[in-house]
Amino acid sequence: MEPEELKNTWLLLDERLKKQEMLKETILKEMIHSKADKSLNRLVNIEIIGIIILLLVMPAVIYAIDFHPHMPGYKVFMWAMIPICVIGLVWQILKVYKLTRIDLTGSLSNNIRHTNSYNIWIKKEKMVMIVIVPVVGLGVAYMYAQLNVNITLWAFLSCTFLALCIFVYWSYKKLYNKNIASIMKSLDELRELDEE
């Protein structure tokens, strides 16, 4: 083989190798984007479900205010639930807004900043939920005691409260933490690929 032919063959092979490397990197980036996008969509869906639940609870609370007019404690509790629901609704909307700021095709530093900001909000929310869930549970238990309900309703309240506590723990542990960690890992992997 002539030296010139050998050189051309070598250049051709080198060019193919570079194209193959670029193709592998592109495929890897798409896989990472897909994984992060899936986690991001899960979080957005969770927050939208939270908005829908609050929008359904608020009219029910307003409607239930006048159920027991002879019990001032009941009325105070129900009126206190309205601002809690409104604050919760605003909080949910802000979380959705924060999630929509994460654009996986955009700047990595902005995405990391927005994801970290959302993560901080979730940690604050978790601390508030540790206080709110027992307080609301005690408030409902107080209302049940005032209404002198039967044992079946007390059992229902206990089971509902237990299920709510398990759901809150599970949602923060499995839904929020897992998906936020997945997004952060994907963003770190994309940053490593860009640095290479």
Short mmCIF file of C-alpha atoms in Angstrom, two decimals:
data_model
loop_
_atom_site.label_atom_id
_atom_site.label_comp_id
_atom_site.label_asym_id
_atom_site.label_seq_id
_atom_site.Cartn_x
_atom_site.Cartn_y
_atom_site.Cartn_z
CA MET A 1 0.00 0.00 0.00
CA GLU A 2 1.27 3.43 -0.95
CA PRO A 3 2.02 5.90 1.83
CA GLU A 4 -0.49 8.35 0.34
CA GLU A 5 -3.22 5.68 0.25
CA LEU A 6 -2.40 4.65 3.78
CA LYS A 7 -2.63 8.26 4.90
CA ASN A 8 -6.04 8.71 3.19
CA THR A 9 -7.35 5.48 4.70
CA TRP A 10 -6.12 6.56 8.10
CA LEU A 11 -7.82 9.98 7.74
CA LEU A 12 -11.05 8.31 6.61
CA LEU A 13 -11.01 5.94 9.58
CA ASP A 14 -10.24 8.82 11.93
CA GLU A 15 -13.16 10.81 10.50
CA ARG A 16 -15.52 7.84 10.92
CA LEU A 17 -14.33 7.37 14.49
CA LYS A 18 -15.00 11.04 15.28
CA LYS A 19 -18.49 10.81 13.74
CA GLN A 20 -19.17 7.67 15.74
CA GLU A 21 -18.01 9.36 18.96
CA MET A 22 -20.25 12.35 18.24
CA LEU A 23 -23.18 10.03 17.51
CA LYS A 24 -22.61 8.15 20.78
CA GLU A 25 -22.44 11.43 22.69
CA THR A 26 -25.64 12.67 21.02
CA ILE A 27 -27.48 9.44 21.83
CA LEU A 28 -26.21 9.56 25.42
CA LYS A 29 -27.34 13.17 25.82
CA GLU A 30 -30.79 12.31 24.46
CA MET A 31 -31.09 9.40 26.89
CA ILE A 32 -30.11 11.66 29.79
CA HIS A 33 -32.55 14.37 28.62
CA SER A 34 -35.31 11.78 28.33
CA LYS A 35 -34.67 10.48 31.86
CA ALA A 36 -34.62 14.00 33.35
CA ASP A 37 -37.69 15.01 31.36
CA LYS A 38 -39.59 11.98 32.66
CA SER A 39 -38.77 12.92 36.27
CA LEU A 40 -39.65 16.56 35.63
CA ASN A 41 -43.01 15.58 34.13
CA ARG A 42 -43.77 13.41 37.17
CA LEU A 43 -43.13 16.36 39.47
CA VAL A 44 -45.28 18.70 37.36
CA ASN A 45 -48.10 16.14 37.37
CA ILE A 46 -47.86 15.76 41.16
CA GLU A 47 -48.12 19.52 41.61
CA ILE A 48 -51.06 19.82 39.21
CA ILE A 49 -52.89 17.05 41.06
CA GLY A 50 -52.25 19.02 44.27
CA ILE A 51 -53.81 22.12 42.67
CA ILE A 52 -56.87 20.13 41.57
CA ILE A 53 -57.32 18.63 45.05
CA LEU A 54 -57.14 22.06 46.69
CA LEU A 55 -59.60 23.47 44.15
CA LEU A 56 -62.01 20.67 45.07
CA VAL A 57 -61.48 20.99 48.84
CA MET A 58 -61.97 24.77 49.04
CA PRO A 59 -65.65 24.82 47.93
CA ALA A 60 -66.37 21.84 50.21
CA VAL A 61 -64.89 23.71 53.19
CA ILE A 62 -66.87 26.86 52.36
CA TYR A 63 -70.04 24.80 51.97
CA ALA A 64 -69.46 23.00 55.29
CA ILE A 65 -69.00 26.20 57.34
CA ASP A 66 -72.71 26.45 58.23
CA PHE A 67 -73.29 22.75 58.98
CA HIS A 68 -73.13 23.19 62.76
CA PRO A 69 -74.01 26.82 63.61
CA HIS A 70 -74.42 26.00 67.33
CA MET A 71 -70.72 25.03 67.62
CA PRO A 72 -68.41 28.07 67.51
CA GLY A 73 -65.28 25.87 67.56
CA TYR A 74 -66.44 24.12 64.39
CA LYS A 75 -67.04 27.40 62.62
CA VAL A 76 -63.62 28.79 63.67
CA PHE A 77 -61.90 25.60 62.47
CA MET A 78 -63.65 25.71 59.10
CA TRP A 79 -62.88 29.42 58.64
CA ALA A 80 -59.23 28.70 59.50
CA MET A 81 -59.15 26.04 56.78
CA ILE A 82 -59.95 28.61 54.06
CA PRO A 83 -56.68 30.60 54.33
CA ILE A 84 -54.75 27.34 54.69
CA CYS A 85 -56.28 26.15 51.41
CA VAL A 86 -55.62 29.50 49.68
CA ILE A 87 -51.99 29.57 50.85
CA GLY A 88 -51.63 25.94 49.76
CA LEU A 89 -53.06 26.76 46.33
CA VAL A 90 -50.69 29.70 45.83
CA TRP A 91 -47.79 27.52 47.01
CA GLN A 92 -48.72 24.76 44.53
CA ILE A 93 -48.98 27.26 41.66
CA LEU A 94 -45.56 28.71 42.53
CA LYS A 95 -44.06 25.21 42.59
CA VAL A 96 -45.48 24.50 39.12
CA TYR A 97 -44.02 27.82 37.94
CA LYS A 98 -40.61 26.86 39.40
CA LEU A 99 -40.75 23.52 37.60
CA THR A 100 -41.67 25.13 34.29
CA ARG A 101 -38.52 27.27 34.58
CA ILE A 102 -36.44 24.09 34.20
CA ASP A 103 -35.75 23.83 30.47
CA LEU A 104 -33.55 20.85 29.76
CA THR A 105 -32.56 22.23 26.37
CA GLY A 106 -31.40 25.49 27.96
CA SER A 107 -28.48 26.53 30.10
CA LEU A 108 -27.24 23.86 32.49
CA SER A 109 -26.37 26.36 35.22
CA ASN A 110 -29.90 27.82 35.11
CA ASN A 111 -31.44 24.36 35.24
CA ILE A 112 -29.30 23.38 38.22
CA ARG A 113 -30.20 26.65 39.98
CA HIS A 114 -33.94 26.18 39.34
CA THR A 115 -33.83 22.53 40.42
CA ASN A 116 -31.99 23.44 43.62
CA SER A 117 -34.50 26.23 44.28
CA TYR A 118 -37.39 23.79 43.85
CA ASN A 119 -35.64 21.30 46.13
CA ILE A 120 -35.34 23.98 48.84
CA TRP A 121 -39.06 24.74 48.51
CA ILE A 122 -39.88 21.05 48.92
CA LYS A 123 -37.73 20.85 52.07
CA LYS A 124 -39.53 23.88 53.52
CA GLU A 125 -42.88 22.36 52.57
CA LYS A 126 -41.93 19.11 54.29
CA MET A 127 -41.20 20.99 57.52
CA VAL A 128 -44.56 22.78 57.33
CA MET A 129 -46.40 19.51 56.60
CA ILE A 130 -44.85 17.95 59.72
CA VAL A 131 -46.71 20.65 61.68
CA ILE A 132 -49.91 21.08 59.62
CA VAL A 133 -50.95 17.42 59.30
CA PRO A 134 -51.05 16.78 63.09
CA VAL A 135 -52.68 20.18 63.78
CA VAL A 136 -55.44 19.54 61.23
CA GLY A 137 -55.81 15.98 62.55
CA LEU A 138 -56.21 17.27 66.11
CA GLY A 139 -58.67 19.91 64.90
CA VAL A 140 -60.80 17.28 63.19
CA ALA A 141 -60.58 15.05 66.29
CA TYR A 142 -61.77 18.00 68.40
CA MET A 143 -64.71 18.51 66.03
CA TYR A 144 -65.56 14.81 66.25
CA ALA A 145 -65.49 15.02 70.05
CA GLN A 146 -67.77 18.10 69.96
CA LEU A 147 -70.18 16.33 67.64
CA ASN A 148 -70.10 13.21 69.83
CA VAL A 149 -69.80 10.88 66.83
CA ASN A 150 -69.98 7.09 67.05
CA ILE A 151 -67.04 4.68 67.17
CA THR A 152 -67.29 3.89 63.45
CA LEU A 153 -66.56 7.51 62.52
CA TRP A 154 -63.67 7.59 65.00
CA ALA A 155 -62.25 4.45 63.36
CA PHE A 156 -62.70 6.08 59.95
CA LEU A 157 -60.89 9.23 61.16
CA SER A 158 -58.04 7.17 62.61
CA CYS A 159 -57.60 5.15 59.42
CA THR A 160 -57.80 8.28 57.26
CA PHE A 161 -55.24 10.10 59.41
CA LEU A 162 -52.89 7.11 59.34
CA ALA A 163 -53.27 6.80 55.55
CA LEU A 164 -52.61 10.54 55.17
CA CYS A 165 -49.43 10.32 57.27
CA ILE A 166 -48.19 7.34 55.25
CA PHE A 167 -49.02 9.10 51.97
CA VAL A 168 -47.22 12.31 53.02
CA TYR A 169 -44.13 10.34 54.09
CA TRP A 170 -44.19 8.27 50.89
CA SER A 171 -44.71 11.28 48.62
CA TYR A 172 -41.73 13.17 50.02
CA LYS A 173 -39.48 10.12 50.19
CA LYS A 174 -40.36 8.39 46.93
CA LEU A 175 -41.91 11.01 44.68
CA TYR A 176 -40.16 14.26 45.47
CA ASN A 177 -36.72 13.15 46.67
CA LYS A 178 -36.35 10.44 44.04
CA ASN A 179 -37.37 12.61 41.08
CA ILE A 180 -35.38 15.66 42.19
CA ALA A 181 -32.31 13.44 42.68
CA SER A 182 -32.86 11.96 39.22
CA ILE A 183 -33.01 15.41 37.62
CA MET A 184 -29.90 16.57 39.49
CA LYS A 185 -28.00 13.42 38.49
CA SER A 186 -28.97 13.92 34.85
CA LEU A 187 -27.88 17.56 34.94
CA ASP A 188 -24.54 16.54 36.49
CA GLU A 189 -24.06 13.91 33.77
CA LEU A 190 -24.81 16.49 31.08
CA ARG A 191 -22.30 18.89 32.66
CA GLU A 192 -19.64 16.14 32.66
CA LEU A 193 -20.33 15.42 28.99
CA ASP A 194 -19.99 19.10 28.12
CA GLU A 195 -16.69 19.35 30.00
CA GLU A 196 -15.15 16.46 28.04
#
